[in-house]
């Protein structure tokens, strides 16, 4: 009986300590959020570095406005040519974007939603994504990914990435995206209200896009005259936790639907 009582007291004490730790971390996050709003750009990096933020493998650079994270190319992220796949690269982009929101303390839930967005049932939706790859890294290479965001018009946010070789620092790829707000319940687009904009203001970078917008439009596809048509594909796995279409899942789905002839041509051009 005494042993059971001691065990219960230890477990109860553990939960009390864990609750106290979570309370301290939440208070620190609120303090950081307030200080970031009031601080000058040169002070933001110092404020963040002094805060205890658990998890993650990246860091804030350039006055706290750019998030940087390193990735080691793993075996299941490469293709037949031992190079990083485009789908895996897209995962890197998504991961760094979410990690930045978490580190700077504006992530409430879902995929990068702020506290005010959560109260209004709003989520981010990527309406445009452009990736320019100069060179794909190989298996076991280390790549460095930088990301930041800035305003784009009245009701959208633009996010950019630069992917570099971890050893040489050479640029491997650049990417830019435009995100808008959507209501989770009605599935309709929403305006970027001032109270939400204020949550991002301390972390916004004043810069130009890393990629000049591609104004070309895709031609309308005629199924009757297409060279290749694949039917019966299920797309239920393309949803993420929001739930909305996940751009990384879509990328994999599109590649799976490509005819085998294209894969063979890519193999010949790579090995030639």
mmCIF file of C-alpha atoms in Angstrom:
data_model
loop_
_atom_site.group_PDB
_atom_site.id
_atom_site.type_symbol
_atom_site.label_atom_id
_atom_site.label_comp_id
_atom_site.label_asym_id
_atom_site.label_seq_id
_atom_site.Cartn_x
_atom_site.Cartn_y
_atom_site.Cartn_z
ATOM 1 C CA UNK A 1 0.000 0.000 0.000
ATOM 2 C CA UNK A 2 2.854 2.331 0.872
ATOM 3 C CA UNK A 3 4.577 1.578 -2.437
ATOM 4 C CA UNK A 4 1.438 2.375 -4.399
ATOM 5 C CA UNK A 5 0.995 5.637 -2.489
ATOM 6 C CA UNK A 6 4.576 6.687 -3.190
ATOM 7 C CA UNK A 7 4.147 5.838 -6.892
ATOM 8 C CA UNK A 8 0.987 7.945 -7.087
ATOM 9 C CA UNK A 9 2.727 10.882 -5.417
ATOM 10 C CA UNK A 10 5.636 10.667 -7.858
ATOM 11 C CA UNK A 11 3.325 10.597 -10.885
ATOM 12 C CA UNK A 12 1.270 13.470 -9.505
ATOM 13 C CA UNK A 13 4.452 15.449 -8.858
ATOM 14 C CA UNK A 14 5.596 14.779 -12.437
ATOM 15 C CA UNK A 15 2.390 16.210 -13.877
ATOM 16 C CA UNK A 16 2.647 19.262 -11.621
ATOM 17 C CA UNK A 17 6.206 19.947 -12.782
ATOM 18 C CA UNK A 18 5.212 19.462 -16.437
ATOM 19 C CA UNK A 19 2.253 21.829 -16.053
ATOM 20 C CA UNK A 20 4.488 24.425 -14.410
ATOM 21 C CA UNK A 21 7.037 24.129 -17.238
ATOM 22 C CA UNK A 22 4.318 24.582 -19.879
ATOM 23 C CA UNK A 23 2.979 27.615 -18.022
ATOM 24 C CA UNK A 24 6.446 29.189 -17.930
ATOM 25 C CA UNK A 25 7.013 28.527 -21.644
ATOM 26 C CA UNK A 26 3.616 30.048 -22.568
ATOM 27 C CA UNK A 27 4.361 33.150 -20.489
ATOM 28 C CA UNK A 28 7.747 33.516 -22.188
ATOM 29 C CA UNK A 29 6.163 33.200 -25.620
ATOM 30 C CA UNK A 30 3.660 35.951 -24.792
ATOM 31 C CA UNK A 31 6.486 38.140 -23.519
ATOM 32 C CA UNK A 32 8.536 37.532 -26.664
ATOM 33 C CA UNK A 33 5.525 38.324 -28.857
ATOM 34 C CA UNK A 34 4.967 41.665 -27.097
ATOM 35 C CA UNK A 35 8.659 42.610 -27.097
ATOM 36 C CA UNK A 36 8.965 41.731 -30.792
ATOM 37 C CA UNK A 37 6.144 44.137 -31.608
ATOM 38 C CA UNK A 38 7.763 46.961 -29.675
ATOM 39 C CA UNK A 39 11.403 46.311 -30.618
ATOM 40 C CA UNK A 40 13.382 47.786 -33.477
ATOM 41 C CA UNK A 41 14.487 45.427 -36.273
ATOM 42 C CA UNK A 42 18.049 45.303 -34.917
ATOM 43 C CA UNK A 43 16.789 44.074 -31.524
ATOM 44 C CA UNK A 44 14.495 41.273 -32.697
ATOM 45 C CA UNK A 45 17.182 38.641 -33.142
ATOM 46 C CA UNK A 46 18.506 39.271 -29.625
ATOM 47 C CA UNK A 47 15.041 38.975 -28.093
ATOM 48 C CA UNK A 48 14.348 35.658 -29.819
ATOM 49 C CA UNK A 49 17.762 34.202 -28.944
ATOM 50 C CA UNK A 50 17.153 34.925 -25.250
ATOM 51 C CA UNK A 51 13.833 33.043 -25.222
ATOM 52 C CA UNK A 52 13.569 29.329 -24.472
ATOM 53 C CA UNK A 53 11.768 27.756 -27.424
ATOM 54 C CA UNK A 54 11.716 23.968 -27.496
ATOM 55 C CA UNK A 55 12.196 21.809 -30.554
ATOM 56 C CA UNK A 56 13.276 22.651 -34.077
ATOM 57 C CA UNK A 57 16.687 22.566 -35.695
ATOM 58 C CA UNK A 58 16.869 26.007 -37.305
ATOM 59 C CA UNK A 59 17.611 29.551 -36.199
ATOM 60 C CA UNK A 60 16.702 33.150 -36.946
ATOM 61 C CA UNK A 61 19.193 35.326 -38.828
ATOM 62 C CA UNK A 62 19.273 38.842 -40.308
ATOM 63 C CA UNK A 63 17.713 40.623 -37.324
ATOM 64 C CA UNK A 64 15.279 37.786 -36.748
ATOM 65 C CA UNK A 65 13.445 38.257 -40.044
ATOM 66 C CA UNK A 66 14.867 35.212 -41.869
ATOM 67 C CA UNK A 67 14.563 31.615 -40.682
ATOM 68 C CA UNK A 68 17.414 29.237 -41.611
ATOM 69 C CA UNK A 69 17.395 25.462 -41.353
ATOM 70 C CA UNK A 70 19.740 22.726 -42.592
ATOM 71 C CA UNK A 71 18.610 19.425 -44.086
ATOM 72 C CA UNK A 72 20.595 16.295 -44.868
ATOM 73 C CA UNK A 73 19.356 14.610 -48.039
ATOM 74 C CA UNK A 74 18.130 11.154 -47.025
ATOM 75 C CA UNK A 75 17.857 7.977 -49.058
ATOM 76 C CA UNK A 76 14.049 8.020 -49.331
ATOM 77 C CA UNK A 77 14.113 11.600 -50.689
ATOM 78 C CA UNK A 78 16.112 10.828 -53.845
ATOM 79 C CA UNK A 79 15.185 9.474 -57.256
ATOM 80 C CA UNK A 80 16.809 6.967 -59.581
ATOM 81 C CA UNK A 81 19.578 9.500 -60.321
ATOM 82 C CA UNK A 82 20.481 9.792 -56.598
ATOM 83 C CA UNK A 83 19.346 13.421 -56.652
ATOM 84 C CA UNK A 84 16.822 15.082 -54.349
ATOM 85 C CA UNK A 85 13.320 14.825 -55.797
ATOM 86 C CA UNK A 86 11.250 17.929 -56.443
ATOM 87 C CA UNK A 87 8.557 16.616 -54.093
ATOM 88 C CA UNK A 88 11.116 16.295 -51.273
ATOM 89 C CA UNK A 89 12.386 19.803 -51.988
ATOM 90 C CA UNK A 90 8.817 21.078 -51.657
ATOM 91 C CA UNK A 91 8.625 19.371 -48.271
ATOM 92 C CA UNK A 92 11.702 21.326 -47.184
ATOM 93 C CA UNK A 93 9.981 24.560 -48.188
ATOM 94 C CA UNK A 94 6.824 23.726 -46.271
ATOM 95 C CA UNK A 95 8.721 22.595 -43.184
ATOM 96 C CA UNK A 96 10.825 25.763 -42.915
ATOM 97 C CA UNK A 97 7.769 27.986 -43.400
ATOM 98 C CA UNK A 98 5.931 26.293 -40.530
ATOM 99 C CA UNK A 99 9.017 26.241 -38.314
ATOM 100 C CA UNK A 100 9.475 29.993 -38.712
ATOM 101 C CA UNK A 101 5.891 30.608 -37.577
ATOM 102 C CA UNK A 102 6.460 28.358 -34.572
ATOM 103 C CA UNK A 103 9.785 29.912 -33.577
ATOM 104 C CA UNK A 104 8.628 33.530 -33.747
ATOM 105 C CA UNK A 105 5.611 32.650 -31.622
ATOM 106 C CA UNK A 106 2.682 33.353 -33.959
ATOM 107 C CA UNK A 107 1.639 29.740 -34.526
ATOM 108 C CA UNK A 108 -1.613 28.864 -32.740
ATOM 109 C CA UNK A 109 -2.637 25.654 -34.542
ATOM 110 C CA UNK A 110 -3.167 24.150 -38.003
ATOM 111 C CA UNK A 111 -0.541 25.013 -40.635
ATOM 112 C CA UNK A 112 0.874 28.323 -39.461
ATOM 113 C CA UNK A 113 -2.389 29.880 -38.289
ATOM 114 C CA UNK A 114 -2.009 32.790 -35.879
ATOM 115 C CA UNK A 115 -4.144 33.114 -32.710
ATOM 116 C CA UNK A 116 -6.436 35.650 -34.381
ATOM 117 C CA UNK A 117 -6.752 33.461 -37.479
ATOM 118 C CA UNK A 118 -7.771 30.515 -35.295
ATOM 119 C CA UNK A 119 -10.439 32.585 -33.579
ATOM 120 C CA UNK A 120 -11.893 33.457 -36.991
ATOM 121 C CA UNK A 121 -11.553 29.887 -38.378
ATOM 122 C CA UNK A 122 -9.068 31.041 -41.021
ATOM 123 C CA UNK A 123 -6.197 29.113 -42.597
ATOM 124 C CA UNK A 124 -3.498 29.913 -45.155
ATOM 125 C CA UNK A 125 -3.949 28.655 -48.712
ATOM 126 C CA UNK A 126 -1.135 28.688 -51.270
ATOM 127 C CA UNK A 127 -2.598 30.116 -54.475
ATOM 128 C CA UNK A 128 0.696 30.382 -56.391
ATOM 129 C CA UNK A 129 4.021 28.586 -56.122
ATOM 130 C CA UNK A 130 7.014 28.959 -58.418
ATOM 131 C CA UNK A 131 10.245 26.993 -57.989
ATOM 132 C CA UNK A 132 13.408 27.522 -60.026
ATOM 133 C CA UNK A 133 16.046 24.795 -59.583
ATOM 134 C CA UNK A 134 19.580 25.395 -60.798
ATOM 135 C CA UNK A 135 21.039 22.161 -59.425
ATOM 136 C CA UNK A 136 19.646 19.266 -57.392
ATOM 137 C CA UNK A 137 21.641 18.121 -54.338
ATOM 138 C CA UNK A 138 22.708 14.491 -54.055
ATOM 139 C CA UNK A 139 22.214 11.850 -51.407
ATOM 140 C CA UNK A 140 23.932 12.748 -48.079
ATOM 141 C CA UNK A 141 24.485 16.364 -49.149
ATOM 142 C CA UNK A 142 23.575 19.068 -46.635
ATOM 143 C CA UNK A 143 21.411 21.928 -47.892
ATOM 144 C CA UNK A 144 20.685 25.242 -46.193
ATOM 145 C CA UNK A 145 17.206 26.718 -46.589
ATOM 146 C CA UNK A 146 16.392 30.369 -45.845
ATOM 147 C CA UNK A 147 12.807 31.635 -45.783
ATOM 148 C CA UNK A 148 10.984 34.879 -44.998
ATOM 149 C CA UNK A 149 7.670 36.573 -45.784
ATOM 150 C CA UNK A 150 6.432 40.029 -46.766
ATOM 151 C CA UNK A 151 3.208 41.737 -47.926
ATOM 152 C CA UNK A 152 1.796 41.159 -51.385
ATOM 153 C CA UNK A 153 -1.136 43.414 -52.194
ATOM 154 C CA UNK A 154 -3.963 44.095 -49.763
ATOM 155 C CA UNK A 155 -5.093 40.567 -48.926
ATOM 156 C CA UNK A 156 -2.148 38.232 -49.417
ATOM 157 C CA UNK A 157 1.280 37.378 -48.061
ATOM 158 C CA UNK A 158 4.254 36.366 -50.179
ATOM 159 C CA UNK A 159 6.878 33.919 -48.900
ATOM 160 C CA UNK A 160 10.267 33.294 -50.498
ATOM 161 C CA UNK A 161 12.965 30.660 -50.099
ATOM 162 C CA UNK A 162 16.603 30.295 -51.091
ATOM 163 C CA UNK A 163 18.181 26.828 -51.023
ATOM 164 C CA UNK A 164 21.987 26.711 -50.845
ATOM 165 C CA UNK A 165 24.691 24.066 -50.776
ATOM 166 C CA UNK A 166 25.685 23.595 -47.139
ATOM 167 C CA UNK A 167 29.404 23.375 -47.997
ATOM 168 C CA UNK A 168 29.954 25.861 -50.820
ATOM 169 C CA UNK A 169 27.095 28.278 -50.170
ATOM 170 C CA UNK A 170 26.140 28.199 -53.852
ATOM 171 C CA UNK A 171 22.467 28.729 -54.632
ATOM 172 C CA UNK A 172 20.749 25.509 -55.676
ATOM 173 C CA UNK A 173 17.142 26.677 -55.934
ATOM 174 C CA UNK A 174 14.831 29.619 -55.378
ATOM 175 C CA UNK A 175 11.119 29.623 -54.701
ATOM 176 C CA UNK A 176 8.333 32.124 -54.163
ATOM 177 C CA UNK A 177 4.698 31.690 -53.181
ATOM 178 C CA UNK A 178 1.574 33.740 -52.571
ATOM 179 C CA UNK A 179 -0.760 32.827 -49.702
ATOM 180 C CA UNK A 180 -4.319 33.994 -49.057
ATOM 181 C CA UNK A 181 -6.749 33.411 -46.216
ATOM 182 C CA UNK A 182 -9.616 30.930 -46.415
ATOM 183 C CA UNK A 183 -12.387 30.153 -43.952
ATOM 184 C CA UNK A 184 -12.278 26.499 -42.870
ATOM 185 C CA UNK A 185 -16.044 26.210 -42.500
ATOM 186 C CA UNK A 186 -17.310 28.088 -45.541
ATOM 187 C CA UNK A 187 -14.247 27.319 -47.755
ATOM 188 C CA UNK A 188 -14.416 30.913 -49.009
ATOM 189 C CA UNK A 189 -11.519 33.361 -49.293
ATOM 190 C CA UNK A 190 -11.273 36.070 -46.651
ATOM 191 C CA UNK A 191 -9.747 39.521 -46.439
ATOM 192 C CA UNK A 192 -6.528 40.055 -44.507
ATOM 193 C CA UNK A 193 -7.931 42.052 -41.601
ATOM 194 C CA UNK A 194 -5.910 44.561 -39.632
ATOM 195 C CA UNK A 195 -5.843 42.534 -36.403
ATOM 196 C CA UNK A 196 -4.252 39.617 -38.283
ATOM 197 C CA UNK A 197 -1.855 41.885 -40.141
ATOM 198 C CA UNK A 198 -0.644 43.289 -36.805
ATOM 199 C CA UNK A 199 0.445 39.805 -35.716
ATOM 200 C CA UNK A 200 2.813 39.609 -38.692
ATOM 201 C CA UNK A 201 4.038 43.204 -38.776
ATOM 202 C CA UNK A 202 7.091 42.760 -36.480
ATOM 203 C CA UNK A 203 8.337 39.833 -38.555
ATOM 204 C CA UNK A 204 7.793 41.179 -42.073
ATOM 205 C CA UNK A 205 10.853 41.746 -44.247
ATOM 206 C CA UNK A 206 11.050 44.658 -46.656
ATOM 207 C CA UNK A 207 12.370 43.119 -49.863
ATOM 208 C CA UNK A 208 11.677 42.180 -53.471
ATOM 209 C CA UNK A 209 10.725 38.689 -54.717
ATOM 210 C CA UNK A 210 13.629 36.337 -55.381
ATOM 211 C CA UNK A 211 11.969 35.265 -58.646
ATOM 212 C CA UNK A 212 10.432 37.469 -61.306
ATOM 213 C CA UNK A 213 6.809 36.402 -61.710
ATOM 214 C CA UNK A 214 6.188 34.077 -64.639
ATOM 215 C CA UNK A 215 3.231 35.599 -66.467
ATOM 216 C CA UNK A 216 2.814 32.709 -68.902
ATOM 217 C CA UNK A 217 -0.496 30.882 -68.758
ATOM 218 C CA UNK A 218 -1.042 27.183 -69.276
ATOM 219 C CA UNK A 219 -3.044 26.258 -72.334
ATOM 220 C CA UNK A 220 -6.421 24.678 -71.737
ATOM 221 C CA UNK A 221 -6.110 20.900 -71.998
ATOM 222 C CA UNK A 222 -8.458 19.087 -74.330
ATOM 223 C CA UNK A 223 -8.972 15.546 -73.018
ATOM 224 C CA UNK A 224 -10.161 14.325 -76.418
ATOM 225 C CA UNK A 225 -6.937 15.328 -78.187
ATOM 226 C CA UNK A 226 -4.452 14.712 -75.353
ATOM 227 C CA UNK A 227 -1.582 12.304 -75.974
ATOM 228 C CA UNK A 228 -1.971 10.699 -72.569
ATOM 229 C CA UNK A 229 -4.955 10.451 -70.194
ATOM 230 C CA UNK A 230 -4.988 8.630 -66.872
ATOM 231 C CA UNK A 231 -8.336 8.001 -65.193
ATOM 232 C CA UNK A 232 -9.586 6.518 -61.943
ATOM 233 C CA UNK A 233 -7.032 8.170 -59.653
ATOM 234 C CA UNK A 234 -8.117 8.718 -56.046
ATOM 235 C CA UNK A 235 -7.154 12.054 -54.517
ATOM 236 C CA UNK A 236 -8.342 11.624 -50.916
ATOM 237 C CA UNK A 237 -4.732 11.491 -49.660
ATOM 238 C CA UNK A 238 -4.042 14.998 -50.979
ATOM 239 C CA UNK A 239 -5.618 16.678 -47.949
ATOM 240 C CA UNK A 240 -3.609 17.871 -44.974
ATOM 241 C CA UNK A 241 -4.698 18.565 -41.385
ATOM 242 C CA UNK A 242 -6.355 21.913 -42.323
ATOM 243 C CA UNK A 243 -8.099 20.137 -44.218
ATOM 244 C CA UNK A 244 -7.130 21.530 -47.632
ATOM 245 C CA UNK A 245 -5.105 20.387 -50.615
ATOM 246 C CA UNK A 246 -1.457 20.003 -49.662
ATOM 247 C CA UNK A 247 0.945 21.255 -52.331
ATOM 248 C CA UNK A 248 3.540 18.607 -51.430
ATOM 249 C CA UNK A 249 1.015 15.782 -51.810
ATOM 250 C CA UNK A 250 -0.197 17.294 -55.082
ATOM 251 C CA UNK A 251 3.363 17.321 -56.403
ATOM 252 C CA UNK A 252 3.759 13.597 -55.693
ATOM 253 C CA UNK A 253 0.361 12.865 -57.220
ATOM 254 C CA UNK A 254 1.200 14.698 -60.452
ATOM 255 C CA UNK A 255 4.482 12.831 -60.825
ATOM 256 C CA UNK A 256 2.744 9.496 -60.262
ATOM 257 C CA UNK A 257 0.335 10.316 -63.089
ATOM 258 C CA UNK A 258 3.115 11.043 -65.595
ATOM 259 C CA UNK A 259 3.452 8.447 -68.327
ATOM 260 C CA UNK A 260 6.393 6.038 -68.135
ATOM 261 C CA UNK A 261 7.759 7.502 -71.395
ATOM 262 C CA UNK A 262 8.622 10.766 -69.642
ATOM 263 C CA UNK A 263 10.529 8.904 -66.907
ATOM 264 C CA UNK A 264 12.495 7.015 -69.545
ATOM 265 C CA UNK A 265 13.390 10.211 -71.392
ATOM 266 C CA UNK A 266 14.535 11.808 -68.124
ATOM 267 C CA UNK A 267 16.693 8.762 -67.401
ATOM 268 C CA UNK A 268 18.321 8.922 -70.840
ATOM 269 C CA UNK A 269 19.004 12.660 -70.565
ATOM 270 C CA UNK A 270 20.506 12.207 -67.076
ATOM 271 C CA UNK A 271 22.821 9.325 -68.016
ATOM 272 C CA UNK A 272 23.819 10.643 -71.447
#
